[in-house]
Short mmCIF file of C-alpha atoms and ligand atoms in Angstrom, two decimals:
data_model
loop_
_atom_site.label_atom_id
_atom_site.label_comp_id
_atom_site.label_asym_id
_atom_site.label_seq_id
_atom_site.Cartn_x
_atom_site.Cartn_y
_atom_site.Cartn_z
CA ASP A 10 161.04 -3.05 17.09
CA THR A 11 160.81 -4.13 13.43
CA GLY A 12 164.25 -2.59 12.99
CA GLN A 13 162.85 -0.26 10.38
CA VAL A 14 163.91 3.41 10.36
CA THR A 15 162.94 6.07 7.83
CA LEU A 16 166.02 8.03 6.81
CA ASP A 17 165.94 11.67 5.75
CA THR A 18 166.33 10.44 2.17
CA GLY A 19 162.79 9.20 2.45
CA PHE A 20 163.44 5.52 1.93
CA VAL A 21 163.21 2.96 4.68
CA ASN A 22 166.44 1.34 5.78
CA THR A 23 165.75 -1.96 7.51
CA ALA A 24 168.02 -3.23 10.29
CA SER A 25 170.56 -5.56 8.71
CA CYS A 26 169.83 -8.39 11.15
CA VAL A 27 168.43 -9.49 14.48
CA SER A 28 171.13 -10.39 16.99
CA SER A 29 171.46 -11.21 20.69
CA ILE A 30 175.24 -10.84 20.93
CA THR A 31 176.19 -7.19 21.47
CA TYR A 32 174.13 -4.17 22.50
CA ILE A 33 175.20 -0.58 21.83
CA ASP A 34 173.40 2.60 22.87
CA GLY A 35 175.29 5.23 20.83
CA ASP A 36 173.73 8.23 22.55
CA ALA A 37 174.31 6.94 26.08
CA GLY A 38 177.72 5.43 25.27
CA ILE A 39 176.71 1.93 26.38
CA LEU A 40 178.33 -1.30 25.14
CA ARG A 41 177.40 -4.78 26.46
CA TYR A 42 178.52 -8.28 25.38
CA ARG A 43 175.59 -10.70 25.92
CA GLY A 44 174.22 -8.20 28.49
CA TYR A 45 177.44 -7.72 30.47
CA PRO A 46 178.70 -4.07 30.53
CA ILE A 47 182.06 -3.64 28.80
CA GLU A 48 183.45 -1.82 31.85
CA GLN A 49 182.85 -4.88 34.10
CA LEU A 50 184.30 -7.31 31.54
CA ALA A 51 187.36 -5.10 30.95
CA GLU A 52 188.03 -4.99 34.68
CA ARG A 53 187.19 -8.59 35.69
CA SER A 54 187.19 -10.87 32.64
CA THR A 55 189.87 -12.03 30.20
CA PHE A 56 189.94 -12.02 26.41
CA LEU A 57 189.45 -15.80 26.16
CA GLU A 58 186.66 -15.83 28.75
CA SER A 59 184.84 -13.00 26.94
CA SER A 60 185.47 -14.75 23.61
CA TYR A 61 183.72 -17.83 25.02
CA LEU A 62 180.87 -15.57 26.23
CA LEU A 63 180.42 -13.99 22.79
CA ILE A 64 180.59 -17.31 20.92
CA HIS A 65 178.54 -19.51 23.29
CA GLY A 66 176.27 -16.90 24.90
CA GLU A 67 177.15 -17.51 28.56
CA LEU A 68 180.18 -16.96 30.79
CA PRO A 69 182.01 -20.34 30.96
CA THR A 70 182.22 -22.58 34.01
CA PRO A 71 185.81 -23.30 35.13
CA ALA A 72 185.71 -26.64 33.27
CA GLN A 73 184.36 -25.01 30.08
CA LEU A 74 187.02 -22.29 30.18
CA GLU A 75 189.76 -24.86 30.80
CA ASP A 76 188.56 -26.98 27.87
CA PHE A 77 188.24 -23.93 25.55
CA THR A 78 191.70 -22.69 26.52
CA SER A 79 193.44 -26.05 26.17
CA ARG A 80 191.77 -26.85 22.84
CA ILE A 81 192.97 -23.49 21.52
CA GLN A 82 196.47 -24.08 22.90
CA HIS A 83 196.66 -27.41 21.08
CA HIS A 84 195.86 -25.92 17.71
CA THR A 85 198.27 -22.96 17.64
CA LEU A 86 200.71 -24.70 15.27
CA LEU A 87 200.42 -23.99 11.56
CA HIS A 88 200.73 -26.83 9.02
CA GLU A 89 204.42 -26.92 7.97
CA GLU A 90 203.45 -26.19 4.36
CA MET A 91 201.60 -23.12 5.63
CA ARG A 92 204.81 -21.79 7.19
CA ARG A 93 206.30 -21.72 3.68
CA PHE A 94 203.26 -19.70 2.56
CA PHE A 95 204.91 -16.59 3.99
CA ASP A 96 207.93 -16.99 1.69
CA GLY A 97 205.73 -15.94 -1.22
CA PHE A 98 205.14 -12.41 0.09
CA PRO A 99 207.45 -9.44 -0.44
CA ARG A 100 209.12 -8.26 2.78
CA ASP A 101 207.17 -5.01 2.77
CA ALA A 102 203.81 -6.76 2.42
CA HIS A 103 201.27 -5.14 4.77
CA PRO A 104 200.52 -7.67 7.55
CA MET A 105 196.76 -7.17 7.05
CA ALA A 106 197.10 -8.35 3.44
CA VAL A 107 199.13 -11.35 4.67
CA LEU A 108 196.56 -12.06 7.40
CA SER A 109 193.53 -12.04 5.07
CA SER A 110 195.36 -14.28 2.55
CA ALA A 111 196.54 -16.71 5.21
CA VAL A 112 193.13 -16.96 6.90
CA SER A 113 191.54 -17.72 3.55
CA ALA A 114 194.27 -20.29 2.85
CA LEU A 115 193.42 -22.11 6.12
CA SER A 116 190.34 -23.47 4.33
CA THR A 117 192.67 -25.33 1.91
CA PHE A 118 194.30 -27.20 4.82
CA TYR A 119 191.06 -28.17 6.54
CA GLN A 120 188.77 -29.17 3.69
CA ASP A 121 187.23 -31.84 5.93
CA SER A 122 185.74 -29.29 8.31
CA LEU A 123 184.16 -26.55 6.20
CA ASN A 124 180.52 -27.54 6.38
CA PRO A 125 178.70 -24.60 8.02
CA PHE A 126 175.81 -26.87 9.08
CA ASP A 127 177.92 -29.52 10.84
CA GLN A 128 178.27 -28.31 14.45
CA GLU A 129 181.42 -30.34 15.10
CA GLN A 130 183.10 -28.89 12.01
CA VAL A 131 182.04 -25.36 13.01
CA GLU A 132 183.44 -25.97 16.50
CA ILE A 133 186.86 -27.18 15.29
CA SER A 134 187.02 -24.31 12.76
CA THR A 135 186.26 -21.88 15.61
CA ILE A 136 189.07 -23.35 17.71
CA ARG A 137 191.51 -23.41 14.76
CA LEU A 138 190.83 -19.73 13.95
CA MET A 139 191.17 -18.58 17.56
CA ALA A 140 194.38 -20.62 17.84
CA LYS A 141 196.10 -19.93 14.54
CA VAL A 142 195.36 -16.27 13.86
CA PRO A 143 197.83 -15.08 16.55
CA THR A 144 200.47 -17.40 15.04
CA ILE A 145 199.78 -16.05 11.53
CA ALA A 146 199.84 -12.45 12.84
CA SER A 147 203.22 -12.93 14.50
CA TYR A 148 204.63 -14.67 11.40
CA ALA A 149 203.50 -11.74 9.22
CA TYR A 150 205.57 -9.47 11.47
CA LYS A 151 208.59 -11.81 11.56
CA LYS A 152 208.50 -12.00 7.75
CA ALA A 153 208.55 -8.20 7.54
CA ILE A 154 211.64 -7.90 9.78
CA GLY A 155 213.49 -10.93 8.43
CA GLN A 156 213.56 -12.79 11.75
CA PRO A 157 212.91 -16.53 12.22
CA MET A 158 209.35 -17.57 13.04
CA LEU A 159 209.07 -19.19 16.49
CA TYR A 160 206.89 -22.22 17.13
CA PRO A 161 204.11 -21.57 19.68
CA ASP A 162 204.83 -22.54 23.31
CA ASN A 163 201.73 -24.17 24.75
CA SER A 164 202.90 -23.70 28.31
CA LEU A 165 202.15 -19.98 27.89
CA GLY A 166 198.83 -18.14 28.01
CA TYR A 167 197.11 -16.85 24.86
CA VAL A 168 198.52 -13.30 24.89
CA GLU A 169 201.90 -14.39 26.33
CA ASN A 170 202.30 -16.88 23.47
CA PHE A 171 201.46 -14.23 20.89
CA LEU A 172 203.89 -11.69 22.36
CA ARG A 173 206.65 -14.30 22.54
CA MET A 174 206.12 -15.41 18.92
CA THR A 175 206.11 -11.75 17.87
CA PHE A 176 209.02 -10.34 19.84
CA GLY A 177 210.97 -13.45 20.92
CA VAL A 178 214.10 -14.71 19.14
CA PRO A 179 215.61 -18.22 19.28
CA ALA A 180 218.89 -16.92 20.66
CA THR A 181 217.63 -15.63 24.01
CA PRO A 182 214.74 -16.50 26.36
CA TYR A 183 211.80 -14.08 25.97
CA GLU A 184 210.95 -12.20 29.15
CA ILE A 185 207.19 -11.89 29.61
CA ASP A 186 206.09 -8.40 30.78
CA PRO A 187 202.98 -9.01 32.92
CA VAL A 188 201.76 -5.42 32.48
CA ALA A 189 201.97 -5.69 28.68
CA VAL A 190 200.11 -9.03 28.85
CA LYS A 191 197.37 -7.59 31.07
CA VAL A 192 196.93 -4.44 28.96
CA LEU A 193 196.97 -6.27 25.61
CA ASP A 194 194.52 -8.86 26.94
CA MET A 195 192.15 -6.01 27.89
CA LEU A 196 192.60 -4.25 24.54
CA LEU A 197 191.75 -7.46 22.66
CA LEU A 198 188.68 -7.85 24.88
CA LEU A 199 187.57 -4.26 24.15
CA HIS A 200 187.74 -4.98 20.41
CA ALA A 201 186.05 -8.38 20.59
CA ASP A 202 182.68 -7.41 19.13
CA HIS A 203 180.75 -4.31 18.16
CA GLU A 204 177.45 -5.40 16.64
CA GLN A 205 177.02 -4.70 12.91
CA ASN A 206 180.15 -2.65 12.11
CA CYS A 207 181.55 -2.70 8.57
CA SER A 208 183.76 -5.79 8.97
CA THR A 209 181.22 -7.82 10.95
CA SER A 210 178.49 -7.02 8.43
CA THR A 211 180.94 -8.20 5.75
CA VAL A 212 181.48 -11.51 7.58
CA ARG A 213 177.72 -12.00 7.85
CA LEU A 214 177.07 -11.03 4.23
CA VAL A 215 179.77 -13.36 2.84
CA GLY A 216 178.65 -16.13 5.22
CA SER A 217 175.03 -15.70 4.14
CA SER A 218 175.97 -17.36 0.83
CA GLN A 219 177.04 -20.38 2.98
CA ALA A 220 180.71 -19.59 2.36
CA ASN A 221 182.83 -21.30 5.04
CA LEU A 222 183.96 -19.59 8.23
CA PHE A 223 187.58 -19.09 7.05
CA ALA A 224 186.47 -17.41 3.80
CA SER A 225 183.97 -15.19 5.67
CA VAL A 226 186.50 -14.09 8.30
CA SER A 227 189.10 -13.41 5.60
CA ALA A 228 186.58 -11.00 3.99
CA GLY A 229 186.09 -9.34 7.38
CA VAL A 230 189.86 -8.82 7.70
CA ASN A 231 189.84 -7.00 4.37
CA ALA A 232 186.95 -4.76 5.40
CA LEU A 233 188.72 -3.91 8.66
CA PHE A 234 191.86 -2.91 6.71
CA GLY A 235 190.30 0.38 5.55
CA PRO A 236 191.44 3.60 7.30
CA LEU A 237 187.86 4.60 8.09
CA HIS A 238 187.44 1.36 10.06
CA GLY A 239 190.14 -0.71 11.74
CA GLY A 240 192.91 1.01 9.80
CA ALA A 241 192.16 4.15 11.83
CA ASN A 242 194.46 3.09 14.69
CA GLN A 243 197.39 3.16 12.27
CA ALA A 244 196.10 6.43 10.74
CA VAL A 245 195.95 8.09 14.19
CA LEU A 246 199.66 7.48 14.83
CA GLU A 247 200.54 8.68 11.33
CA MET A 248 198.41 11.81 11.95
CA LEU A 249 200.17 12.51 15.29
CA GLN A 250 203.57 12.02 13.63
CA VAL A 251 202.62 14.52 10.89
CA ILE A 252 201.57 17.07 13.53
CA ARG A 253 204.82 16.52 15.44
CA GLU A 254 206.99 16.82 12.33
CA ASP A 255 205.11 20.03 11.47
CA GLY A 256 206.17 21.61 14.75
CA GLY A 257 203.52 20.13 17.05
CA ASP A 258 200.98 22.90 16.42
CA VAL A 259 197.77 21.05 17.28
CA ALA A 260 195.53 24.11 16.82
CA LYS A 261 196.88 24.55 13.26
CA PHE A 262 196.04 20.94 12.43
CA VAL A 263 192.55 21.25 13.89
CA SER A 264 191.92 24.35 11.71
CA ARG A 265 193.00 22.34 8.64
CA VAL A 266 190.52 19.63 9.58
CA LYS A 267 187.73 22.16 10.01
CA ASP A 268 188.60 24.00 6.76
CA LYS A 269 188.00 20.69 4.99
CA LYS A 270 190.00 21.94 2.01
CA ASP A 271 191.67 18.54 1.96
CA THR A 272 188.77 16.14 2.44
CA ALA A 273 191.20 13.40 3.47
CA THR A 274 192.28 15.46 6.49
CA ARG A 275 190.07 14.12 9.22
CA LEU A 276 190.72 13.85 12.92
CA MET A 277 191.47 10.14 12.81
CA GLY A 278 190.30 8.26 15.87
CA PHE A 279 187.39 10.68 16.23
CA GLY A 280 183.76 10.19 15.26
CA HIS A 281 181.62 7.09 14.95
CA ARG A 282 178.66 5.84 12.93
CA VAL A 283 176.81 4.92 16.12
CA TYR A 284 178.43 6.57 19.15
CA LYS A 285 177.35 10.19 19.31
CA ASN A 286 178.90 10.30 22.75
CA TYR A 287 182.26 9.19 24.14
CA ASP A 288 183.01 5.62 22.98
CA PRO A 289 183.06 3.69 26.30
CA ARG A 290 186.03 1.70 25.03
CA ALA A 291 188.03 4.88 24.36
CA ALA A 292 187.76 5.92 28.01
CA LEU A 293 189.14 2.53 29.12
CA VAL A 294 191.92 2.65 26.49
CA LYS A 295 192.90 6.20 27.50
CA LYS A 296 193.32 5.04 31.12
CA ALA A 297 195.48 2.10 29.98
CA ALA A 298 197.54 4.41 27.75
CA GLN A 299 198.32 6.66 30.67
CA GLU A 300 199.26 3.57 32.76
CA VAL A 301 201.51 1.99 30.11
CA LEU A 302 203.08 5.19 28.84
CA GLY A 303 203.49 6.52 32.37
CA ARG A 304 205.91 3.61 33.03
CA MET A 305 208.15 4.58 30.13
CA ALA A 306 211.51 6.08 31.04
CA LYS A 307 211.18 8.55 28.18
CA PRO A 308 207.58 9.83 27.84
CA ASP A 309 206.16 9.56 24.31
CA PRO A 310 205.57 13.13 23.02
CA LEU A 311 202.73 11.79 20.83
CA LEU A 312 200.64 11.08 23.94
CA ASP A 313 200.81 14.71 24.90
CA LEU A 314 199.81 15.73 21.36
CA ALA A 315 196.88 13.27 21.48
CA MET A 316 195.64 14.67 24.77
CA GLN A 317 195.95 18.23 23.46
CA LEU A 318 193.98 17.24 20.34
CA GLU A 319 191.28 15.64 22.46
CA GLU A 320 191.04 18.68 24.73
CA ILE A 321 190.73 21.12 21.81
CA ALA A 322 188.24 18.95 19.92
CA LEU A 323 185.98 18.36 22.92
CA SER A 324 185.56 22.10 23.39
CA ASP A 325 185.36 23.11 19.71
CA GLU A 326 181.91 23.80 18.25
CA TYR A 327 182.82 22.06 14.97
CA PHE A 328 183.32 18.72 16.72
CA VAL A 329 180.76 19.17 19.49
CA SER A 330 177.99 20.12 17.02
CA ARG A 331 178.79 17.03 14.94
CA LYS A 332 178.98 14.83 18.06
CA LEU A 333 182.53 13.78 17.25
CA TYR A 334 184.22 12.12 20.22
CA PRO A 335 187.31 9.91 20.51
CA ASN A 336 186.59 6.36 19.41
CA VAL A 337 188.33 3.11 20.30
CA ASP A 338 191.14 3.84 17.83
CA PHE A 339 192.28 7.18 19.22
CA TYR A 340 194.60 5.95 21.98
CA THR A 341 195.22 2.28 21.12
CA GLY A 342 198.06 3.01 18.71
CA LEU A 343 200.06 4.82 21.38
CA ILE A 344 199.93 1.71 23.57
CA TYR A 345 200.82 -0.64 20.72
CA LYS A 346 203.77 1.62 19.82
CA ALA A 347 204.93 1.58 23.45
CA MET A 348 204.79 -2.24 23.35
CA GLY A 349 207.10 -2.24 20.33
CA PHE A 350 204.62 -2.91 17.51
CA PRO A 351 205.18 -1.05 14.22
CA THR A 352 202.16 0.98 12.96
CA THR A 353 201.52 -1.63 10.24
CA MET A 354 200.70 -4.20 12.97
CA PHE A 355 198.11 -2.02 14.72
CA THR A 356 195.16 -3.10 12.59
CA VAL A 357 196.28 -6.72 12.84
CA LEU A 358 195.89 -6.34 16.63
CA PHE A 359 192.38 -5.00 16.02
CA ALA A 360 191.64 -8.09 13.91
CA LEU A 361 193.03 -10.37 16.64
CA GLY A 362 190.59 -8.78 19.07
CA ARG A 363 187.58 -8.76 16.70
CA LEU A 364 188.03 -12.43 15.74
CA PRO A 365 185.68 -13.93 18.39
CA GLY A 366 183.02 -11.38 17.46
CA TRP A 367 183.23 -12.27 13.79
CA ILE A 368 183.00 -15.96 14.68
CA ALA A 369 180.05 -15.44 17.06
CA GLN A 370 178.14 -13.31 14.54
CA TRP A 371 178.80 -15.77 11.67
CA ARG A 372 177.59 -18.69 13.83
CA GLU A 373 174.47 -16.76 14.87
CA MET A 374 173.72 -15.92 11.24
CA ILE A 375 174.31 -19.45 9.87
CA ASN A 376 172.17 -21.01 12.63
CA ASP A 377 169.28 -18.58 12.10
CA PRO A 378 166.62 -20.34 10.02
CA GLU A 379 165.41 -16.90 8.89
CA THR A 380 168.79 -16.14 7.27
CA LYS A 381 168.59 -15.60 3.55
CA ILE A 382 171.48 -14.83 1.22
CA GLY A 383 172.38 -11.14 1.57
CA ARG A 384 170.95 -9.26 -1.40
CA PRO A 385 170.69 -5.50 -0.70
CA ARG A 386 168.59 -3.55 -3.23
CA GLN A 387 169.40 -0.07 -4.65
CA VAL A 388 167.86 3.23 -5.69
CA TYR A 389 168.49 3.33 -9.47
CA ILE A 390 169.44 6.82 -10.70
CA GLY A 391 170.91 5.92 -14.11
CA TYR A 392 169.54 6.29 -17.69
CA GLY A 393 166.10 5.13 -18.68
CA ALA A 394 165.82 2.61 -21.57
CA ARG A 395 167.73 3.69 -24.75
CA ASP A 396 168.78 1.99 -28.02
CA TYR A 397 172.25 0.78 -28.97
CA ALA A 398 174.24 3.30 -31.08
CA PRO A 399 176.64 1.73 -33.67
CA ILE A 400 180.24 2.82 -33.10
CA ALA A 401 180.38 4.66 -36.44
CA GLY A 402 177.82 7.11 -35.15
CA ARG A 403 179.35 7.82 -31.71
C1 LIG B 520 185.82 1.91 14.01
O1 LIG B 520 181.11 0.74 13.31
C2 LIG B 520 181.84 0.44 14.27
O2 LIG B 520 181.40 -0.04 15.31
C3 LIG B 520 183.34 0.65 14.03
C4 LIG B 520 184.24 0.37 15.22
C5 LIG B 520 184.21 -1.06 15.61
O3 LIG B 520 184.48 -1.36 16.78
O4 LIG B 520 184.01 -1.90 14.71
O5 LIG B 520 183.86 1.16 16.32
C6 LIG B 520 185.69 0.70 14.86
O6 LIG B 520 185.84 1.78 12.81
C7 LIG B 520 185.86 3.27 14.67
C8 LIG B 520 185.95 4.45 13.63
C9 LIG B 520 187.42 4.56 13.21
N1 LIG B 520 187.52 5.58 12.11
C10 LIG B 520 188.08 6.77 12.32
O7 LIG B 520 188.48 7.17 13.40
C11 LIG B 520 188.25 7.59 11.05
C12 LIG B 520 187.82 9.02 11.32
N2 LIG B 520 186.37 9.02 11.55
C13 LIG B 520 185.52 9.30 10.45
O8 LIG B 520 185.95 9.12 9.18
C14 LIG B 520 184.04 9.18 10.72
O9 LIG B 520 183.81 9.75 11.94
C15 LIG B 520 183.42 7.79 10.67
C16 LIG B 520 183.64 7.18 9.34
C17 LIG B 520 183.94 6.93 11.74
C18 LIG B 520 181.94 7.99 10.90
O10 LIG B 520 181.49 8.79 9.94
P1 LIG B 520 179.94 9.27 9.95
O11 LIG B 520 179.27 9.04 11.25
O12 LIG B 520 179.32 8.70 8.73
O13 LIG B 520 180.11 10.77 9.87
P2 LIG B 520 180.00 11.51 8.51
O14 LIG B 520 181.05 10.97 7.60
O15 LIG B 520 178.57 11.48 8.05
O16 LIG B 520 180.39 12.96 8.95
C19 LIG B 520 179.44 13.80 9.63
C20 LIG B 520 180.16 15.15 9.71
C21 LIG B 520 180.79 15.55 8.36
O17 LIG B 520 180.90 16.96 8.37
P3 LIG B 520 179.72 17.79 7.57
O18 LIG B 520 179.60 17.17 6.19
O19 LIG B 520 178.48 17.62 8.42
O20 LIG B 520 180.24 19.21 7.56
O21 LIG B 520 181.25 15.04 10.62
C22 LIG B 520 182.48 15.22 9.93
C23 LIG B 520 182.18 15.00 8.45
O22 LIG B 520 183.10 15.71 7.64
N3 LIG B 520 183.39 14.23 10.45
C24 LIG B 520 184.64 14.49 10.78
C25 LIG B 520 185.14 13.29 11.29
N4 LIG B 520 184.20 12.35 11.25
C26 LIG B 520 183.11 12.93 10.72
N5 LIG B 520 185.36 15.61 10.69
C27 LIG B 520 186.65 15.53 11.13
N6 LIG B 520 187.20 14.43 11.64
C28 LIG B 520 186.48 13.28 11.74
N7 LIG B 520 187.03 12.19 12.23
#
């Protein structure tokens, strides 16, 4: 239980931290937030309630949830000067790049509440992040499509407000789709935390230097951007579109992946650093995908391709022997596409979901008296000592 494991390279890799937030058993496919199984939370909780659980450690009482929700609602507005911030980006700026810049910029508007050791300042920064990131995310999308940015409507729920700011226009009232709200709320909940993944470890590492919460979360957004991490949900859709444009021959694509001639050709949305079994979130997302896409007048052919890919991979020795199963990213993109999001917004939706987890993990780290500044060591394999050679002799 010292968190020490000896890797096959012979050197000991110590656990990166001690945490009581999220538990994963990769072999059994178990995921729990503060002890509660993800399946129960997905079915019976909401994103904000589970966010409170991750951040504060317990499920909220009705009064605590009401206070958390209303404090978030009353901080959804961005400073007017921040709205002009978006004018500086090119129209084709990737929303993840806009999101990480804007989150970092929040620290310039709230310089009075950046002290990581002042609990009140940490609390208001937590509320401001939970409240303003959906507004920033929707503005990044509006900027990309040249539509006006809508002010938040505090009479709406968290997900409703985000969908309205993203897809609403001033000219006509926005009609809330309760199924889209319910499914997106669950998807955000499924992404809310995942112990020490790449982006969360980044948030903890940056925060370990006592950098403020906004700066640490902005670093986490950048880590999540990569296609091997949160960017995979966008890469899955692009992969399915390539297969479709190439005639829809799934077996041919799978052979290309197995040939590994092109190392970049991976089965995106498959495999995981920890899960060597079916990612429990993927099973819940697949069910939601079938529900949402099943309602569509015109079925999405990419869903059929995805299910064919899954079926082939789960029975193919190459994938089975390497314990490669669908992960949380394999089906999410199909749902986001059905909701009207462009592929460039998929990873932003992942960030929206992961936000409470980043905040909870940063708070746990900063409050842990054992926390020291992150300073990983290395195995040096370079030259031994040698003398400087003057340029004339090189
Ligand atoms: C997320 O950490 C988290 O918790 C992340 C996350 C979260 O909630 O925060 O769960 C979210 O990031 C999910 C992962 C999303 N990424 C993808 O879907 C991209 C595709 N997947 C892979 O690139 C890969 O599976 C990783 C990066 C996710 C995990 O890589 P591993 O465990 O380090 O596996 P590996 O690179 O050591 O590969 C082991 C073998 C290799 O083959 P061999 O060298 O043994 O012959 O499996 C192969 C790899 O080539 N392999 C794949 C593959 N993933 C691994 N082959 C084809 N397709 C894949 N997707």
